[in-house]
CSV table of N, CA and C and ligand atoms in Angstrom, one decimal:
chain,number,residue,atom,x,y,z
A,1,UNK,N,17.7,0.5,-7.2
A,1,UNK,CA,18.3,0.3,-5.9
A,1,UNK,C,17.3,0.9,-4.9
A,2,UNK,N,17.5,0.2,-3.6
A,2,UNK,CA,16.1,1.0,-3.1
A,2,UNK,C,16.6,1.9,-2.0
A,3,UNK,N,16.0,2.9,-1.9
A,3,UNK,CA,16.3,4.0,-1.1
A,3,UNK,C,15.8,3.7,1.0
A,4,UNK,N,16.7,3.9,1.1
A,4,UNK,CA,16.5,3.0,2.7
A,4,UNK,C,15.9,4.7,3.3
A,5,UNK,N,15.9,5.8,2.8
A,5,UNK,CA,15.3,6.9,3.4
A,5,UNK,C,14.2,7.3,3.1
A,6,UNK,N,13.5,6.5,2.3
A,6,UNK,CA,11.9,6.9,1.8
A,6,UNK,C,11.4,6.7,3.1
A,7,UNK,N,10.0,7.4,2.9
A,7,UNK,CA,8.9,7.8,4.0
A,7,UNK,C,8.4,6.7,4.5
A,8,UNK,N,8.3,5.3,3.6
A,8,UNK,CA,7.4,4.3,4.4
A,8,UNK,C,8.9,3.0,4.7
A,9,UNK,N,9.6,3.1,4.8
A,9,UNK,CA,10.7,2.3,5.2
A,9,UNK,C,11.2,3.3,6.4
A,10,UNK,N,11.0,4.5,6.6
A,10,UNK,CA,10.9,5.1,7.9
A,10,UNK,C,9.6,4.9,8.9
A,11,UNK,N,8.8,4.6,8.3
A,11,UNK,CA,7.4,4.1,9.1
A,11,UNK,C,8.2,2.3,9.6
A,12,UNK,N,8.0,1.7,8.6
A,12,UNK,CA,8.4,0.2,9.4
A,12,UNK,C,9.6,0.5,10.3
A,13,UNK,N,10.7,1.3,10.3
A,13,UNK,CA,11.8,1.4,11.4
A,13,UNK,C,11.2,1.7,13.0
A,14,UNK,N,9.9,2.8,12.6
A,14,UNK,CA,9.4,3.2,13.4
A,14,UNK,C,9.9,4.7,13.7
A,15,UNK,N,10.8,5.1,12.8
A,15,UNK,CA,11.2,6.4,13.1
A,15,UNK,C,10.2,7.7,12.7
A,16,UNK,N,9.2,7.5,12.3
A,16,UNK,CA,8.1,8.3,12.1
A,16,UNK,C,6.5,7.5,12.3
A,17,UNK,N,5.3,7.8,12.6
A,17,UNK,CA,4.5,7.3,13.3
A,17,UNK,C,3.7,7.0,11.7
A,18,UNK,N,2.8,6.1,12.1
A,18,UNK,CA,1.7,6.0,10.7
A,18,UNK,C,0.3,5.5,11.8
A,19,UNK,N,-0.5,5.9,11.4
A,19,UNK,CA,-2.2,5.4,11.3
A,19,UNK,C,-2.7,3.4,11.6
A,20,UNK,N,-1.8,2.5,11.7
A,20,UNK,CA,-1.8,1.4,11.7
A,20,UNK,C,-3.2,0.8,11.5
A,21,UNK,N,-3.4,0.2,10.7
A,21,UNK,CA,-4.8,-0.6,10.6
A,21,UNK,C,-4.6,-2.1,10.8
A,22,UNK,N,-3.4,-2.7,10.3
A,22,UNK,CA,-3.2,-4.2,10.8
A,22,UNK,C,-1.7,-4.4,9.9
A,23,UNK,N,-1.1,-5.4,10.2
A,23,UNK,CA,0.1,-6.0,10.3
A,23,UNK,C,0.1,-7.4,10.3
A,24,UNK,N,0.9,-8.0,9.4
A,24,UNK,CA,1.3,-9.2,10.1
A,24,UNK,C,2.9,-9.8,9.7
A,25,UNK,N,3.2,-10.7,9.8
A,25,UNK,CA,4.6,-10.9,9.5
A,25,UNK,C,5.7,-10.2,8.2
A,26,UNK,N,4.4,-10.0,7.5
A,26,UNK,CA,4.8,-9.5,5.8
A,26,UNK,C,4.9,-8.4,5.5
A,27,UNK,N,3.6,-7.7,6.2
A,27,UNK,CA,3.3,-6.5,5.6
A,27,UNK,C,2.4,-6.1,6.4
A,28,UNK,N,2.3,-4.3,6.2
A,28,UNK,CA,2.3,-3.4,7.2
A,28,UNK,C,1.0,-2.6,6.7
A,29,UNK,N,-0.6,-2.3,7.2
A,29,UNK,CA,-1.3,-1.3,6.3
A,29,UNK,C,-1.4,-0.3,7.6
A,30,UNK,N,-1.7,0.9,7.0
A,30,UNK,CA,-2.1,2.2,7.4
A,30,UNK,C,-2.6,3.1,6.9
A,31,UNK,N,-3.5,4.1,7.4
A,31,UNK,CA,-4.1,4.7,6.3
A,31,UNK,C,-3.2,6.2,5.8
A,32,UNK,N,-3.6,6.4,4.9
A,32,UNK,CA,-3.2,7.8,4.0
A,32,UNK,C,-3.2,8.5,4.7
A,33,UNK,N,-1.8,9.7,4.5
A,33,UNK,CA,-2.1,10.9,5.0
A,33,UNK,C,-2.9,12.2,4.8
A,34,UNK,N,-2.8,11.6,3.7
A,34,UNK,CA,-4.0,12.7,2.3
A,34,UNK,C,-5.1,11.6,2.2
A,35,UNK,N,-6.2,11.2,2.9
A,35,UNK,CA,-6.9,10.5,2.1
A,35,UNK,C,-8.1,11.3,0.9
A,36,UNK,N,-8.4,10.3,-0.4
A,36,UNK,CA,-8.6,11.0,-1.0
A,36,UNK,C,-10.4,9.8,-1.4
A,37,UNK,N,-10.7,9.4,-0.7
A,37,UNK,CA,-11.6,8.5,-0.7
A,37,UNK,C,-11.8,8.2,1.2
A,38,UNK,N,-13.4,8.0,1.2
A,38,UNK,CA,-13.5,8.3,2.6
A,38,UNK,C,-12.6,6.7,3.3
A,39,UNK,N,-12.6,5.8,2.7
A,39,UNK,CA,-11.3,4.4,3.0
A,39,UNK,C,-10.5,4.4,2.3
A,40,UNK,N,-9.2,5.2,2.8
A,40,UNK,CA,-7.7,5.2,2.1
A,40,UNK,C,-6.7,4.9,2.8
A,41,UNK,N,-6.3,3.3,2.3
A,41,UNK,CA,-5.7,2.9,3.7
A,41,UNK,C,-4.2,2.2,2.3
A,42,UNK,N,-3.0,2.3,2.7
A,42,UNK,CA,-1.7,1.7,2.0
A,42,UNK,C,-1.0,0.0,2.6
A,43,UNK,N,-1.0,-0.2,1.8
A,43,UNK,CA,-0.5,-1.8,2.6
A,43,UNK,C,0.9,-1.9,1.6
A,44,UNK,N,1.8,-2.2,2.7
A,44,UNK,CA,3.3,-2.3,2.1
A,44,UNK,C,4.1,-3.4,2.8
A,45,UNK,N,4.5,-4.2,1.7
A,45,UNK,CA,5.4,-5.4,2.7
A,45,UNK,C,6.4,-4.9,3.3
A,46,UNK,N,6.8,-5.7,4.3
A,46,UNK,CA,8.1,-4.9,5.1
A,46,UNK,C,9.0,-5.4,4.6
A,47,UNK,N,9.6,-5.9,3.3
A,47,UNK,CA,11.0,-5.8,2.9
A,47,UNK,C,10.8,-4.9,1.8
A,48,UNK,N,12.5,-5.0,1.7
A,48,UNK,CA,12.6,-3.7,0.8
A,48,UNK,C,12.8,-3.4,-0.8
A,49,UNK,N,11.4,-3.3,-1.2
A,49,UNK,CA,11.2,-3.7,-2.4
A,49,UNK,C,10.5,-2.1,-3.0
A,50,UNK,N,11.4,-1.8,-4.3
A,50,UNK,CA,10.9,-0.3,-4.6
A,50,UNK,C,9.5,-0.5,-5.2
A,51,UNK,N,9.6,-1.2,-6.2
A,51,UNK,CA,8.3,-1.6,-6.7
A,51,UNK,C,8.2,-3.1,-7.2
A,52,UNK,N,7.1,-3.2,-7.8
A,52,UNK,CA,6.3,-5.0,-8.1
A,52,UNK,C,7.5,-5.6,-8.8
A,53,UNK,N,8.3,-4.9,-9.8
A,53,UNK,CA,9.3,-5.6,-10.2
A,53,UNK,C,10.4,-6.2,-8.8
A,54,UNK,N,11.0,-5.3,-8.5
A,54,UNK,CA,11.8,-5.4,-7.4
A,54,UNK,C,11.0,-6.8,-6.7
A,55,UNK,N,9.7,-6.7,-6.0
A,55,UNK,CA,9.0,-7.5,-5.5
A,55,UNK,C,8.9,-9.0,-5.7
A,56,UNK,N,8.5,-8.9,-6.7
A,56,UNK,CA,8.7,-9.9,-7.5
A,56,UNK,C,10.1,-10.7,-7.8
A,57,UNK,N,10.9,-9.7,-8.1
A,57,UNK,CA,12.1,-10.5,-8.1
A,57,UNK,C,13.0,-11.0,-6.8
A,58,UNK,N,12.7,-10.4,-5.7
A,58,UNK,CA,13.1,-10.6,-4.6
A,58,UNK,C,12.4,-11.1,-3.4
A,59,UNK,N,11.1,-11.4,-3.6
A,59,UNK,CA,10.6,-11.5,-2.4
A,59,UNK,C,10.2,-13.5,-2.4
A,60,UNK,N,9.9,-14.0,-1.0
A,60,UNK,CA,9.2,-15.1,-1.5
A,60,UNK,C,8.5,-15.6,-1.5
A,61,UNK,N,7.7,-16.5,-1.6
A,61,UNK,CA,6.3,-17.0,-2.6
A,61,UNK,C,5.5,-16.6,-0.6
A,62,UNK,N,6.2,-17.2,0.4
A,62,UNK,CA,5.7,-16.7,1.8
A,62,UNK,C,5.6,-15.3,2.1
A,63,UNK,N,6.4,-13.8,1.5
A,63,UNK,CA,6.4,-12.9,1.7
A,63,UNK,C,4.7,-12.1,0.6
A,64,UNK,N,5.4,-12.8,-0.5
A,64,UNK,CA,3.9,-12.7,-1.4
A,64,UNK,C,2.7,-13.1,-1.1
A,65,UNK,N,2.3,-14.0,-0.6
A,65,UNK,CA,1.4,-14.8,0.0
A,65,UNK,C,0.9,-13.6,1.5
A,66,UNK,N,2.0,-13.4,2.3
A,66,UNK,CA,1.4,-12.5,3.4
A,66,UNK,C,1.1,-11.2,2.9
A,67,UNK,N,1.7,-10.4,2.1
A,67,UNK,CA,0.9,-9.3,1.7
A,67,UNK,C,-0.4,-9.5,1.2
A,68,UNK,N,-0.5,-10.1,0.2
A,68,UNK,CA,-1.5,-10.5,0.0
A,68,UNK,C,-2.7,-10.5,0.5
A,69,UNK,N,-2.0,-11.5,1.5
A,69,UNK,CA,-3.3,-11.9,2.7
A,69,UNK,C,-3.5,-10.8,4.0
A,70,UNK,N,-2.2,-9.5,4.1
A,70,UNK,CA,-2.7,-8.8,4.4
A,70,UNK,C,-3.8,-7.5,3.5
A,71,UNK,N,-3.9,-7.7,2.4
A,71,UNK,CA,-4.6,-6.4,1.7
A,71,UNK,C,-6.2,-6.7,1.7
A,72,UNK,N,-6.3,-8.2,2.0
A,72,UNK,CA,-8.0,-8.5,1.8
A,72,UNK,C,-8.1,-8.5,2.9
A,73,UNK,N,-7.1,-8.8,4.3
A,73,UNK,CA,-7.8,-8.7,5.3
A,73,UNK,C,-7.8,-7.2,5.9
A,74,UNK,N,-7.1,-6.4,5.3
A,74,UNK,CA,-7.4,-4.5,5.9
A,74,UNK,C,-8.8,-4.4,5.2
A,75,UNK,N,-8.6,-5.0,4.0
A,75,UNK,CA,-9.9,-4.3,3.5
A,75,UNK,C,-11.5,-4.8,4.2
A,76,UNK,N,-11.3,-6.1,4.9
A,76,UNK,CA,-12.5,-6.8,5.7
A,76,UNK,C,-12.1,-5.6,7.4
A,77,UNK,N,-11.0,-5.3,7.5
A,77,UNK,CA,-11.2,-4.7,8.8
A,77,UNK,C,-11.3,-2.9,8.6
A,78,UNK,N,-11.5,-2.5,7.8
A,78,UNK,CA,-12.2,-1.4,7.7
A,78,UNK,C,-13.3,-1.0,7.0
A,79,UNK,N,-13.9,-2.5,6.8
A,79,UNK,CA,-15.2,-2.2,6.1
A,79,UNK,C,-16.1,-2.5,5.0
A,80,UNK,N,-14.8,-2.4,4.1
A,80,UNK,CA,-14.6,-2.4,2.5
A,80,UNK,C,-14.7,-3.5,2.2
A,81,UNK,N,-14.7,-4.4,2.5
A,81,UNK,CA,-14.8,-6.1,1.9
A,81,UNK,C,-16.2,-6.2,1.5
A,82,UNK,N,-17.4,-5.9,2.2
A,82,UNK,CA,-18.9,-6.4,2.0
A,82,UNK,C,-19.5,-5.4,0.5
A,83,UNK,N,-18.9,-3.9,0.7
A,83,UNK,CA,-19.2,-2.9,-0.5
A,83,UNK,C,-18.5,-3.4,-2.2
A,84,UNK,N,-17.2,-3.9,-1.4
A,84,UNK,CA,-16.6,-3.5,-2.1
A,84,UNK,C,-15.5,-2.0,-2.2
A,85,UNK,N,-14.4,-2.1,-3.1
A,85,UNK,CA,-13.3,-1.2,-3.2
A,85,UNK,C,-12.5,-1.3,-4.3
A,86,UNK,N,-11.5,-0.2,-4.5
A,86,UNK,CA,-10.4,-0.2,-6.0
A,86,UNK,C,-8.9,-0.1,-5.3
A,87,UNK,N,-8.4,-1.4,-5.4
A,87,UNK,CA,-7.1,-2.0,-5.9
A,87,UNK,C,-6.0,-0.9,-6.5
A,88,UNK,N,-5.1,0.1,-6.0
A,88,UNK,CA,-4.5,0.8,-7.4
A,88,UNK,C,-3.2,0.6,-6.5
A,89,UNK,N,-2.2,0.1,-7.4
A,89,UNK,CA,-0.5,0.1,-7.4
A,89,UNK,C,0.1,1.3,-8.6
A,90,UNK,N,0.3,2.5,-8.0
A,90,UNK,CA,1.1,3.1,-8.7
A,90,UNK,C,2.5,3.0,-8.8
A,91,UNK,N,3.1,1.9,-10.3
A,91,UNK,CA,4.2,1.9,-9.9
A,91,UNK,C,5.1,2.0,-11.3
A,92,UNK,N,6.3,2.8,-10.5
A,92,UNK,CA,7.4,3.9,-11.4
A,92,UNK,C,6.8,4.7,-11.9
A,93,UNK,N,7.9,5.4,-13.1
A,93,UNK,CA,7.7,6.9,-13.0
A,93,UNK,C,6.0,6.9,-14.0
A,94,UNK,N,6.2,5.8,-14.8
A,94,UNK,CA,5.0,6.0,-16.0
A,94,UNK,C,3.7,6.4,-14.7
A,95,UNK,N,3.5,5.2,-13.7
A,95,UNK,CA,2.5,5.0,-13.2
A,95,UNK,C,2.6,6.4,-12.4
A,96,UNK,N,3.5,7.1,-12.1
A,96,UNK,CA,3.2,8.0,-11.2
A,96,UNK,C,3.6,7.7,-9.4
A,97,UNK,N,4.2,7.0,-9.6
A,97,UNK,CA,4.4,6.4,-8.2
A,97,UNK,C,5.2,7.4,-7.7
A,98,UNK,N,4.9,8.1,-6.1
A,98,UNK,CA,5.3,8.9,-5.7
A,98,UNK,C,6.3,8.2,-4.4
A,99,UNK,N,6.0,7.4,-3.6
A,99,UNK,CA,7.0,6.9,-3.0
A,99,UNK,C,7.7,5.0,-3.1
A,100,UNK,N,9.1,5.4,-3.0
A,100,UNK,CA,9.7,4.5,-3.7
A,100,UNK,C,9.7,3.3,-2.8
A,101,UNK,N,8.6,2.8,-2.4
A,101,UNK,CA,8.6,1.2,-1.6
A,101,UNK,C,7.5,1.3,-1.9
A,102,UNK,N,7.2,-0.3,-2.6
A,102,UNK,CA,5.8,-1.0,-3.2
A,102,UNK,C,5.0,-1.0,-2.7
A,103,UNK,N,3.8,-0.4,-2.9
A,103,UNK,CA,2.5,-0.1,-2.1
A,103,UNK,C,1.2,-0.5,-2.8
A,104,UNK,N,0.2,-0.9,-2.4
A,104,UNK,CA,-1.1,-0.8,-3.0
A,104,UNK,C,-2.2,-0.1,-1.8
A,105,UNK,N,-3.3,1.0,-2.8
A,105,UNK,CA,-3.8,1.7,-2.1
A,105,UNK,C,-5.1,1.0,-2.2
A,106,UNK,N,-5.7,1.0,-0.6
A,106,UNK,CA,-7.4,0.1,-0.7
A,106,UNK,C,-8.1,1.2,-0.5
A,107,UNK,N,-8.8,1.7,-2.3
A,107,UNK,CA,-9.7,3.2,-2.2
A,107,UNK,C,-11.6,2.4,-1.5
A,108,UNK,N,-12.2,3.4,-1.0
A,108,UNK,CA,-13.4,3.1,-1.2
A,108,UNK,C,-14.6,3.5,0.1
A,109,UNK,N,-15.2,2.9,0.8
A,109,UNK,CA,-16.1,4.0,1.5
A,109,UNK,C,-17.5,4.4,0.9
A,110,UNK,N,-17.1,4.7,-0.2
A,110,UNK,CA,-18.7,5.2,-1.6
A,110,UNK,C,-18.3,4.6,-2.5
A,111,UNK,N,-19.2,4.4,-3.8
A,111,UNK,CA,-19.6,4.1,-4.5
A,111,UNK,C,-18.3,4.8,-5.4
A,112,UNK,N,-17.6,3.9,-6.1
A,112,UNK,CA,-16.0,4.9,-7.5
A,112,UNK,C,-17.0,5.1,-8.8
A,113,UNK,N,-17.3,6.4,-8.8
A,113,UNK,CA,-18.2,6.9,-10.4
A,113,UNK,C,-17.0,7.1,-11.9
A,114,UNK,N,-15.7,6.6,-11.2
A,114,UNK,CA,-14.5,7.4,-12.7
A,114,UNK,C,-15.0,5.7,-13.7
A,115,UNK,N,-14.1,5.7,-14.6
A,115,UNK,CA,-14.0,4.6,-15.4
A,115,UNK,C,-12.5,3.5,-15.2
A,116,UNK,N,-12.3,3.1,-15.5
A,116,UNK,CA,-11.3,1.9,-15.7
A,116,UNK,C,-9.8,2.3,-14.9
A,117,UNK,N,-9.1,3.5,-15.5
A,117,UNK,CA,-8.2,4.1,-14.6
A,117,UNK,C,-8.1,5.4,-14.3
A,118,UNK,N,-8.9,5.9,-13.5
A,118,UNK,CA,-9.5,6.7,-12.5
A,118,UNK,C,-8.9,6.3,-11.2
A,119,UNK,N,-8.8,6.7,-10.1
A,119,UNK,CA,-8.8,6.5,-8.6
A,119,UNK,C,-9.8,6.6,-8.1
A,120,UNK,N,-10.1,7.9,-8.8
A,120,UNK,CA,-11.5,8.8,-8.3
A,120,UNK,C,-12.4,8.9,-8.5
A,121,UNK,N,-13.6,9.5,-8.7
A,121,UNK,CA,-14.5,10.4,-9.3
A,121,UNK,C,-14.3,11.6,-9.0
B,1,AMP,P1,2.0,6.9,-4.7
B,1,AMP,O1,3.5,6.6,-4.4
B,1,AMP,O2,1.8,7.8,-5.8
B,1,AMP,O3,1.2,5.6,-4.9
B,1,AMP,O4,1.4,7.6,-3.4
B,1,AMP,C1,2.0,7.6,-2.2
B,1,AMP,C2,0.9,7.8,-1.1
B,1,AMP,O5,1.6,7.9,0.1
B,1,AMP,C3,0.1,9.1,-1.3
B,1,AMP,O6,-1.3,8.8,-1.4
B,1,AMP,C4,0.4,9.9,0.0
B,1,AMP,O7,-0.7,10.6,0.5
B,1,AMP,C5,0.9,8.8,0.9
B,1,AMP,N1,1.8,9.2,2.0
B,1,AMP,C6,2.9,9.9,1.9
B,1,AMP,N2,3.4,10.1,3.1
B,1,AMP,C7,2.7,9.4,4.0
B,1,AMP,C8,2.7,9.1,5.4
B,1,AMP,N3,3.7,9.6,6.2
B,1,AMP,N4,1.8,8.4,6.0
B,1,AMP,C9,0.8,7.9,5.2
B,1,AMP,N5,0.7,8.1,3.9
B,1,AMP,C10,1.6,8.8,3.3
């Protein structure tokens, strides 16, 4: 069930502020509050989906399609498109997902030295 009081479903309300990098009908990016990579930016569709399952089961082929098309185009408007970057969806408890609306994070900025599932170096 999804929690209508998580942190980033208070960002889309607008009841707390975020970092905005771009938007469009679908979905909403901004950067991290902790960034942990010098480009750490979160792209989350605006309906309310806890994770990729939820997502997936609810959303539609137009809402998927605009996330989508919003994650490659944050990643061309901060930079990251020409280097290159890492893709990571933390989601549920295995994955570690800390807040409960479906997110992917666009890491990158330098060169990622970890292996396969790393974030970091
Ligand atoms: P996770 O759910 O584990 O994928 O991580 C959630 C991410 O959200 C973390 O990287 C946090 O630093 C980030 N975060 C938490 N609160 C905010 C906020 N108010 N604005 C931007 N990023 C946030």
């Amino acid at each position: 069930m999804y929690d209508q009081t998580n942190i980033f479903a208070k960002i889309l309300r607008g009841e707390i502020p975020c970092k905005k990098v771009h938007e469009n009908d679908h979905a909403l990016a901004f950067h991290d509050i902790s960034p942990q990579m010098p480009v750490h930016v979160l792209v989350i569709p605006k309906g309310p989906y806890t994770n990729l399952e939820e997502f997936n089961a609810g959303a539609s082929l137009e809402e998927m399609g605009g996330f989508m098309r919003a994650v490659a185009e944050t990643a061309n408007l901060v930079g990251a498109a020409q280097s290159g970057y890492r893709l990571i969806a933390n989601n549920g408890s295995d994955g570690h997902q800390e807040v409960p609306h479906f997110h992917v994070h666009i890491l990158g900025g330098r060169p990622i030295m970890g292996g396969m599932i790393k974030a970091q170096d």
